Amino acid sequence: MTQVVIIGAGPTGLTLAMLLAKRGINVKLIEASRSFRRIFRGEALMPSGLEAIAQLGLADLVEQIPHRSIDAWEFYIENRPLFRVNEPMEVGGKPCTLISQPNFLEAVVKKANECKSFELIQGTTQDLLWQNDRVSGIKLSDGSAIAAELVIGADGRNSIMRQKANLTFKQDAQSFDILWFKLPTNPPFAAENVFYSVVRDRDAFGVFQGSEGNLQVGWSLYKDDPIEWQSIDWTEKLALASPDWLAVYFRQQVSIERPLLLSVVVGRCPNWHIPGLLLLGDAAHPMSPIRAQGINMALRDVVVAANYLVPLWQQQPNFASIDAVLPQIQAEREPEIIQIQKLQRAEFAQAELLRNNPFLRYGVSRLAPLLGSKIRQSWLKRQRKLRQGFSQVNLKV
């Protein structure tokens, strides 16, 4: 009996496993963690991701778990408001929606467990198994082996599957780190959930209310930053970088605990596959955190992969037919990934320009009443494709 083994029970691996199992395909899903409640998980679903969720038949889950829409995006530079854009940006469109990813994953597991052809195995993958130069399964850290006609690596931006398969990875120059804080909510955010982007001097951060109600702060940490972030008084550091009304909130905190360091690796594999193995989501193309594209692109990968794999398995595939569709999946998904990463680089370049040019920051902040409208229109133009995607993705199976 043929089966698929999927490595990684994040949004990519778990939704694909559920979808395949519901269509009668034998799936074993391997997840190293004992819990879905990791310290950090991306939560933002753009309209492109919400559409993919609907295609997968999971829209009802979003309503059943903690979730919260973004009401607006607002930008501050040198303590002055630059511009604001309300959600949804498109007439009749859907707003960017934050979901509790742990709750989402737990709910999807329950759906998948309804299928006899699904099995979740919690254990660490140690290596790939090979037969005649083709991946034939995996070996777990406890020494057990699992045979598979196809192994799918959905194990994130630091993919072990990518490393074990020796698949080339080309890293993007826009890679940087983020310091992530979770703080008590603030009354202004409870009334209206605005995503604030703040630039002051060479410091930049974003702040918003997360799906479960706490205030989340992402501080950009660049390689040339001279700060020793582990020993900084973050209460005062955040306050000094903030507009006055937000600085008051930060200074009201008794203490701000040391943040979580997130190393952001961005790039793409020229080949997402070798015989018997396919990479999807961040394993194949780790995205920049700019406009939260990782989960959205991954869910769209799942829809396309299912369109190829389900009909194949319904016809009792052989190795040759399986390996033949893997480049087709990449060929359909790769153009959108390239375009989205290009837009993310443009956003990153804008931020770098402001960060490295004090005269530009000063000029923009002083001329904000005159320039704000034009900058807003330029920003909006870049957001449309980051929100909607570049291709039509429809589940056909």
PDB file of N, CA and C in Angstrom, residues 320-397:
ATOM      1  N   ALA A 320       8.177   6.469 -11.241  1.00  0.00           N
ATOM      2  CA  ALA A 320       8.395   7.373 -12.377  1.00  0.00           C
ATOM      3  C   ALA A 320       7.305   8.429 -12.462  1.00  0.00           C
ATOM      4  N   SER A 321       6.055   8.027 -12.257  1.00  0.00           N
ATOM      5  CA  SER A 321       4.951   8.996 -12.351  1.00  0.00           C
ATOM      6  C   SER A 321       4.978   9.989 -11.198  1.00  0.00           C
ATOM      7  N   ILE A 322       5.397   9.519 -10.008  1.00  0.00           N
ATOM      8  CA  ILE A 322       5.517  10.437  -8.862  1.00  0.00           C
ATOM      9  C   ILE A 322       6.602  11.470  -9.128  1.00  0.00           C
ATOM     10  N   ASP A 323       7.768  11.000  -9.528  1.00  0.00           N
ATOM     11  CA  ASP A 323       8.896  11.915  -9.745  1.00  0.00           C
ATOM     12  C   ASP A 323       8.625  12.883 -10.886  1.00  0.00           C
ATOM     13  N   ALA A 324       7.772  12.498 -11.836  1.00  0.00           N
ATOM     14  CA  ALA A 324       7.482  13.358 -12.980  1.00  0.00           C
ATOM     15  C   ALA A 324       6.652  14.581 -12.594  1.00  0.00           C
ATOM     16  N   VAL A 325       5.808  14.470 -11.539  1.00  0.00           N
ATOM     17  CA  VAL A 325       4.958  15.623 -11.181  1.00  0.00           C
ATOM     18  C   VAL A 325       5.670  16.602 -10.255  1.00  0.00           C
ATOM     19  N   LEU A 326       6.755  16.195  -9.620  1.00  0.00           N
ATOM     20  CA  LEU A 326       7.421  17.082  -8.667  1.00  0.00           C
ATOM     21  C   LEU A 326       7.911  18.369  -9.326  1.00  0.00           C
ATOM     22  N   PRO A 327       8.597  18.317 -10.474  1.00  0.00           N
ATOM     23  CA  PRO A 327       8.983  19.574 -11.122  1.00  0.00           C
ATOM     24  C   PRO A 327       7.788  20.378 -11.621  1.00  0.00           C
ATOM     25  N   GLN A 328       6.661  19.720 -11.894  1.00  0.00           N
ATOM     26  CA  GLN A 328       5.467  20.445 -12.326  1.00  0.00           C
ATOM     27  C   GLN A 328       4.893  21.288 -11.182  1.00  0.00           C
ATOM     28  N   ILE A 329       4.940  20.737  -9.965  1.00  0.00           N
ATOM     29  CA  ILE A 329       4.479  21.499  -8.793  1.00  0.00           C
ATOM     30  C   ILE A 329       5.346  22.729  -8.607  1.00  0.00           C
ATOM     31  N   GLN A 330       6.670  22.554  -8.675  1.00  0.00           N
ATOM     32  CA  GLN A 330       7.566  23.701  -8.543  1.00  0.00           C
ATOM     33  C   GLN A 330       7.325  24.714  -9.653  1.00  0.00           C
ATOM     34  N   ALA A 331       7.151  24.236 -10.877  1.00  0.00           N
ATOM     35  CA  ALA A 331       6.977  25.143 -12.015  1.00  0.00           C
ATOM     36  C   ALA A 331       5.731  26.000 -11.862  1.00  0.00           C
ATOM     37  N   GLU A 332       4.682  25.466 -11.258  1.00  0.00           N
ATOM     38  CA  GLU A 332       3.461  26.250 -11.070  1.00  0.00           C
ATOM     39  C   GLU A 332       3.587  27.245  -9.927  1.00  0.00           C
ATOM     40  N   ARG A 333       4.298  26.882  -8.891  1.00  0.00           N
ATOM     41  CA  ARG A 333       4.365  27.747  -7.712  1.00  0.00           C
ATOM     42  C   ARG A 333       5.522  28.752  -7.751  1.00  0.00           C
ATOM     43  N   GLU A 334       6.610  28.389  -8.400  1.00  0.00           N
ATOM     44  CA  GLU A 334       7.817  29.203  -8.311  1.00  0.00           C
ATOM     45  C   GLU A 334       7.660  30.633  -8.826  1.00  0.00           C
ATOM     46  N   PRO A 335       6.953  30.887  -9.946  1.00  0.00           N
ATOM     47  CA  PRO A 335       6.854  32.276 -10.418  1.00  0.00           C
ATOM     48  C   PRO A 335       6.259  33.230  -9.382  1.00  0.00           C
ATOM     49  N   GLU A 336       5.238  32.773  -8.659  1.00  0.00           N
ATOM     50  CA  GLU A 336       4.654  33.641  -7.638  1.00  0.00           C
ATOM     51  C   GLU A 336       5.638  33.890  -6.502  1.00  0.00           C
ATOM     52  N   ILE A 337       6.350  32.848  -6.090  1.00  0.00           N
ATOM     53  CA  ILE A 337       7.327  33.005  -5.008  1.00  0.00           C
ATOM     54  C   ILE A 337       8.388  34.026  -5.397  1.00  0.00           C
ATOM     55  N   ILE A 338       8.885  33.944  -6.625  1.00  0.00           N
ATOM     56  CA  ILE A 338       9.910  34.880  -7.104  1.00  0.00           C
ATOM     57  C   ILE A 338       9.385  36.308  -7.064  1.00  0.00           C
ATOM     58  N   GLN A 339       8.149  36.513  -7.515  1.00  0.00           N
ATOM     59  CA  GLN A 339       7.574  37.861  -7.550  1.00  0.00           C
ATOM     60  C   GLN A 339       7.322  38.404  -6.145  1.00  0.00           C
ATOM     61  N   ILE A 340       6.818  37.556  -5.255  1.00  0.00           N
ATOM     62  CA  ILE A 340       6.559  38.006  -3.881  1.00  0.00           C
ATOM     63  C   ILE A 340       7.867  38.373  -3.183  1.00  0.00           C
ATOM     64  N   GLN A 341       8.903  37.558  -3.354  1.00  0.00           N
ATOM     65  CA  GLN A 341      10.187  37.883  -2.735  1.00  0.00           C
ATOM     66  C   GLN A 341      10.773  39.158  -3.326  1.00  0.00           C
ATOM     67  N   LYS A 342      10.512  39.416  -4.595  1.00  0.00           N
ATOM     68  CA  LYS A 342      10.960  40.662  -5.224  1.00  0.00           C
ATOM     69  C   LYS A 342      10.281  41.863  -4.564  1.00  0.00           C
ATOM     70  N   LEU A 343       8.981  41.763  -4.316  1.00  0.00           N
ATOM     71  CA  LEU A 343       8.266  42.844  -3.637  1.00  0.00           C
ATOM     72  C   LEU A 343       8.762  43.018  -2.205  1.00  0.00           C
ATOM     73  N   GLN A 344       9.039  41.919  -1.536  1.00  0.00           N
ATOM     74  CA  GLN A 344       9.573  42.021  -0.179  1.00  0.00           C
ATOM     75  C   GLN A 344      10.924  42.713  -0.172  1.00  0.00           C
ATOM     76  N   ARG A 345      11.749  42.431  -1.179  1.00  0.00           N
ATOM     77  CA  ARG A 345      13.042  43.127  -1.277  1.00  0.00           C
ATOM     78  C   ARG A 345      12.843  44.623  -1.467  1.00  0.00           C
ATOM     79  N   ALA A 346      11.827  45.005  -2.248  1.00  0.00           N
ATOM     80  CA  ALA A 346      11.541  46.430  -2.454  1.00  0.00           C
ATOM     81  C   ALA A 346      11.140  47.102  -1.143  1.00  0.00           C
ATOM     82  N   GLU A 347      10.322  46.417  -0.347  1.00  0.00           N
ATOM     83  CA  GLU A 347       9.950  46.948   0.965  1.00  0.00           C
ATOM     84  C   GLU A 347      11.183  47.092   1.858  1.00  0.00           C
ATOM     85  N   PHE A 348      12.022  46.064   1.835  1.00  0.00           N
ATOM     86  CA  PHE A 348      13.239  46.068   2.637  1.00  0.00           C
ATOM     87  C   PHE A 348      14.165  47.207   2.209  1.00  0.00           C
ATOM     88  N   ALA A 349      14.272  47.424   0.896  1.00  0.00           N
ATOM     89  CA  ALA A 349      15.138  48.492   0.385  1.00  0.00           C
ATOM     90  C   ALA A 349      14.652  49.863   0.839  1.00  0.00           C
ATOM     91  N   GLN A 350      13.321  50.052   0.873  1.00  0.00           N
ATOM     92  CA  GLN A 350      12.769  51.322   1.363  1.00  0.00           C
ATOM     93  C   GLN A 350      13.153  51.549   2.824  1.00  0.00           C
ATOM     94  N   ALA A 351      13.029  50.483   3.622  1.00  0.00           N
ATOM     95  CA  ALA A 351      13.381  50.600   5.034  1.00  0.00           C
ATOM     96  C   ALA A 351      14.859  50.887   5.221  1.00  0.00           C
ATOM     97  N   GLU A 352      15.711  50.235   4.440  1.00  0.00           N
ATOM     98  CA  GLU A 352      17.144  50.449   4.527  1.00  0.00           C
ATOM     99  C   GLU A 352      17.511  51.884   4.138  1.00  0.00           C
ATOM    100  N   LEU A 353      16.832  52.406   3.139  1.00  0.00           N
ATOM    101  CA  LEU A 353      17.096  53.772   2.697  1.00  0.00           C
ATOM    102  C   LEU A 353      16.824  54.760   3.824  1.00  0.00           C
ATOM    103  N   LEU A 354      15.707  54.590   4.498  1.00  0.00           N
ATOM    104  CA  LEU A 354      15.381  55.470   5.617  1.00  0.00           C
ATOM    105  C   LEU A 354      16.350  55.276   6.771  1.00  0.00           C
ATOM    106  N   ARG A 355      16.682  54.027   7.028  1.00  0.00           N
ATOM    107  CA  ARG A 355      17.546  53.730   8.166  1.00  0.00           C
ATOM    108  C   ARG A 355      18.932  54.346   8.007  1.00  0.00           C
ATOM    109  N   ASN A 356      19.449  54.335   6.805  1.00  0.00           N
ATOM    110  CA  ASN A 356      20.833  54.760   6.579  1.00  0.00           C
ATOM    111  C   ASN A 356      20.984  56.214   6.152  1.00  0.00           C
ATOM    112  N   ASN A 357      19.882  56.931   6.025  1.00  0.00           N
ATOM    113  CA  ASN A 357      19.958  58.313   5.543  1.00  0.00           C
ATOM    114  C   ASN A 357      19.234  59.254   6.503  1.00  0.00           C
ATOM    115  N   PRO A 358      19.966  59.844   7.467  1.00  0.00           N
ATOM    116  CA  PRO A 358      19.313  60.722   8.449  1.00  0.00           C
ATOM    117  C   PRO A 358      18.687  61.957   7.814  1.00  0.00           C
ATOM    118  N   PHE A 359      19.272  62.452   6.728  1.00  0.00           N
ATOM    119  CA  PHE A 359      18.704  63.629   6.067  1.00  0.00           C
ATOM    120  C   PHE A 359      17.356  63.294   5.428  1.00  0.00           C
ATOM    121  N   LEU A 360      17.253  62.089   4.862  1.00  0.00           N
ATOM    122  CA  LEU A 360      15.982  61.665   4.274  1.00  0.00           C
ATOM    123  C   LEU A 360      14.923  61.504   5.354  1.00  0.00           C
ATOM    124  N   ARG A 361      15.287  60.894   6.482  1.00  0.00           N
ATOM    125  CA  ARG A 361      14.320  60.733   7.576  1.00  0.00           C
ATOM    126  C   ARG A 361      13.825  62.083   8.055  1.00  0.00           C
ATOM    127  N   TYR A 362      14.762  63.015   8.210  1.00  0.00           N
ATOM    128  CA  TYR A 362      14.386  64.352   8.683  1.00  0.00           C
ATOM    129  C   TYR A 362      13.458  65.027   7.677  1.00  0.00           C
ATOM    130  N   GLY A 363      13.810  64.942   6.400  1.00  0.00           N
ATOM    131  CA  GLY A 363      12.999  65.597   5.379  1.00  0.00           C
ATOM    132  C   GLY A 363      11.602  65.009   5.289  1.00  0.00           C
ATOM    133  N   VAL A 364      11.525  63.686   5.310  1.00  0.00           N
ATOM    134  CA  VAL A 364      10.216  63.036   5.217  1.00  0.00           C
ATOM    135  C   VAL A 364       9.359  63.383   6.427  1.00  0.00           C
ATOM    136  N   SER A 365       9.966  63.374   7.616  1.00  0.00           N
ATOM    137  CA  SER A 365       9.189  63.669   8.823  1.00  0.00           C
ATOM    138  C   SER A 365       8.682  65.110   8.830  1.00  0.00           C
ATOM    139  N   ARG A 366       9.515  66.058   8.367  1.00  0.00           N
ATOM    140  CA  ARG A 366       9.095  67.465   8.371  1.00  0.00           C
ATOM    141  C   ARG A 366       8.077  67.772   7.266  1.00  0.00           C
ATOM    142  N   LEU A 367       8.170  67.024   6.181  1.00  0.00           N
ATOM    143  CA  LEU A 367       7.258  67.263   5.056  1.00  0.00           C
ATOM    144  C   LEU A 367       6.121  66.241   5.012  1.00  0.00           C
ATOM    145  N   ALA A 368       5.909  65.535   6.122  1.00  0.00           N
ATOM    146  CA  ALA A 368       4.890  64.491   6.158  1.00  0.00           C
ATOM    147  C   ALA A 368       3.509  64.971   5.708  1.00  0.00           C
ATOM    148  N   PRO A 369       3.060  66.185   6.113  1.00  0.00           N
ATOM    149  CA  PRO A 369       1.739  66.627   5.649  1.00  0.00           C
ATOM    150  C   PRO A 369       1.646  66.752   4.131  1.00  0.00           C
ATOM    151  N   LEU A 370       2.782  67.060   3.476  1.00  0.00           N
ATOM    152  CA  LEU A 370       2.785  67.213   2.016  1.00  0.00           C
ATOM    153  C   LEU A 370       3.073  65.898   1.304  1.00  0.00           C
ATOM    154  N   LEU A 371       3.978  65.089   1.868  1.00  0.00           N
ATOM    155  CA  LEU A 371       4.424  63.873   1.193  1.00  0.00           C
ATOM    156  C   LEU A 371       3.607  62.638   1.567  1.00  0.00           C
ATOM    157  N   GLY A 372       2.907  62.708   2.698  1.00  0.00           N
ATOM    158  CA  GLY A 372       2.226  61.523   3.219  1.00  0.00           C
ATOM    159  C   GLY A 372       1.298  60.866   2.219  1.00  0.00           C
ATOM    160  N   SER A 373       0.525  61.662   1.480  1.00  0.00           N
ATOM    161  CA  SER A 373      -0.442  61.112   0.530  1.00  0.00           C
ATOM    162  C   SER A 373       0.256  60.373  -0.610  1.00  0.00           C
ATOM    163  N   LYS A 374       1.329  60.948  -1.137  1.00  0.00           N
ATOM    164  CA  LYS A 374       2.052  60.301  -2.241  1.00  0.00           C
ATOM    165  C   LYS A 374       2.753  59.022  -1.768  1.00  0.00           C
ATOM    166  N   ILE A 375       3.347  59.069  -0.575  1.00  0.00           N
ATOM    167  CA  ILE A 375       4.010  57.877  -0.037  1.00  0.00           C
ATOM    168  C   ILE A 375       2.977  56.791   0.228  1.00  0.00           C
ATOM    169  N   ARG A 376       1.808  57.206   0.704  1.00  0.00           N
ATOM    170  CA  ARG A 376       0.716  56.253   0.955  1.00  0.00           C
ATOM    171  C   ARG A 376       0.313  55.533  -0.330  1.00  0.00           C
ATOM    172  N   GLN A 377       0.161  56.270  -1.418  1.00  0.00           N
ATOM    173  CA  GLN A 377      -0.240  55.664  -2.690  1.00  0.00           C
ATOM    174  C   GLN A 377       0.829  54.701  -3.196  1.00  0.00           C
ATOM    175  N   SER A 378       2.097  55.079  -3.040  1.00  0.00           N
ATOM    176  CA  SER A 378       3.188  54.204  -3.465  1.00  0.00           C
ATOM    177  C   SER A 378       3.193  52.915  -2.642  1.00  0.00           C
ATOM    178  N   TRP A 379       2.980  53.048  -1.348  1.00  0.00           N
ATOM    179  CA  TRP A 379       2.944  51.882  -0.456  1.00  0.00           C
ATOM    180  C   TRP A 379       1.770  50.972  -0.812  1.00  0.00           C
ATOM    181  N   LEU A 380       0.598  51.576  -1.038  1.00  0.00           N
ATOM    182  CA  LEU A 380      -0.589  50.799  -1.383  1.00  0.00           C
ATOM    183  C   LEU A 380      -0.390  49.988  -2.660  1.00  0.00           C
ATOM    184  N   LYS A 381       0.276  50.592  -3.632  1.00  0.00           N
ATOM    185  CA  LYS A 381       0.506  49.919  -4.903  1.00  0.00           C
ATOM    186  C   LYS A 381       1.323  48.647  -4.695  1.00  0.00           C
ATOM    187  N   ARG A 382       2.316  48.710  -3.801  1.00  0.00           N
ATOM    188  CA  ARG A 382       3.148  47.535  -3.538  1.00  0.00           C
ATOM    189  C   ARG A 382       2.386  46.466  -2.752  1.00  0.00           C
ATOM    190  N   GLN A 383       1.401  46.891  -1.956  1.00  0.00           N
ATOM    191  CA  GLN A 383       0.713  45.939  -1.077  1.00  0.00           C
ATOM    192  C   GLN A 383      -0.268  45.039  -1.817  1.00  0.00           C
ATOM    193  N   ARG A 384      -0.809  45.484  -2.919  1.00  0.00           N
ATOM    194  CA  ARG A 384      -1.895  44.739  -3.563  1.00  0.00           C
ATOM    195  C   ARG A 384      -1.488  43.307  -3.881  1.00  0.00           C
ATOM    196  N   LYS A 385      -0.327  43.137  -4.499  1.00  0.00           N
ATOM    197  CA  LYS A 385       0.113  41.790  -4.841  1.00  0.00           C
ATOM    198  C   LYS A 385       0.618  41.031  -3.617  1.00  0.00           C
ATOM    199  N   LEU A 386       1.180  41.749  -2.635  1.00  0.00           N
ATOM    200  CA  LEU A 386       1.592  41.089  -1.401  1.00  0.00           C
ATOM    201  C   LEU A 386       0.374  40.536  -0.660  1.00  0.00           C
ATOM    202  N   ARG A 387      -0.765  41.130  -0.876  1.00  0.00           N
ATOM    203  CA  ARG A 387      -1.992  40.685  -0.211  1.00  0.00           C
ATOM    204  C   ARG A 387      -2.739  39.633  -1.031  1.00  0.00           C
ATOM    205  N   GLN A 388      -2.813  39.838  -2.338  1.00  0.00           N
ATOM    206  CA  GLN A 388      -3.643  38.985  -3.187  1.00  0.00           C
ATOM    207  C   GLN A 388      -2.865  37.860  -3.861  1.00  0.00           C
ATOM    208  N   GLY A 389      -1.547  38.019  -3.989  1.00  0.00           N
ATOM    209  CA  GLY A 389      -0.755  37.043  -4.741  1.00  0.00           C
ATOM    210  C   GLY A 389      -0.738  37.364  -6.215  1.00  0.00           C
ATOM    211  N   PHE A 390       0.088  36.625  -6.933  1.00  0.00           N
ATOM    212  CA  PHE A 390       0.263  36.870  -8.367  1.00  0.00           C
ATOM    213  C   PHE A 390      -0.472  35.856  -9.239  1.00  0.00           C
ATOM    214  N   SER A 391      -0.960  34.789  -8.650  1.00  0.00           N
ATOM    215  CA  SER A 391      -1.591  33.741  -9.444  1.00  0.00           C
ATOM    216  C   SER A 391      -2.905  33.313  -8.827  1.00  0.00           C
ATOM    217  N   GLN A 392      -3.750  32.700  -9.652  1.00  0.00           N
ATOM    218  CA  GLN A 392      -5.005  32.146  -9.180  1.00  0.00           C
ATOM    219  C   GLN A 392      -4.750  30.733  -8.683  1.00  0.00           C
ATOM    220  N   VAL A 393      -5.124  30.461  -7.460  1.00  0.00           N
ATOM    221  CA  VAL A 393      -4.911  29.139  -6.873  1.00  0.00           C
ATOM    222  C   VAL A 393      -6.267  28.539  -6.525  1.00  0.00           C
ATOM    223  N   ASN A 394      -6.619  27.454  -7.195  1.00  0.00           N
ATOM    224  CA  ASN A 394      -7.916  26.814  -6.989  1.00  0.00           C
ATOM    225  C   ASN A 394      -7.734  25.327  -6.753  1.00  0.00           C
ATOM    226  N   LEU A 395      -8.343  24.832  -5.684  1.00  0.00           N
ATOM    227  CA  LEU A 395      -8.303  23.399  -5.408  1.00  0.00           C
ATOM    228  C   LEU A 395      -9.224  22.671  -6.378  1.00  0.00           C
ATOM    229  N   LYS A 396      -8.678  21.683  -7.088  1.00  0.00           N
ATOM    230  CA  LYS A 396      -9.434  20.988  -8.139  1.00  0.00           C
ATOM    231  C   LYS A 396      -9.734  19.532  -7.795  1.00  0.00           C
ATOM    232  N   VAL A 397      -9.345  19.108  -6.596  1.00  0.00           N
ATOM    233  CA  VAL A 397      -9.511  17.691  -6.250  1.00  0.00           C
ATOM    234  C   VAL A 397     -10.391  17.506  -5.016  1.00  0.00           C
TER     235      VAL A 397
END
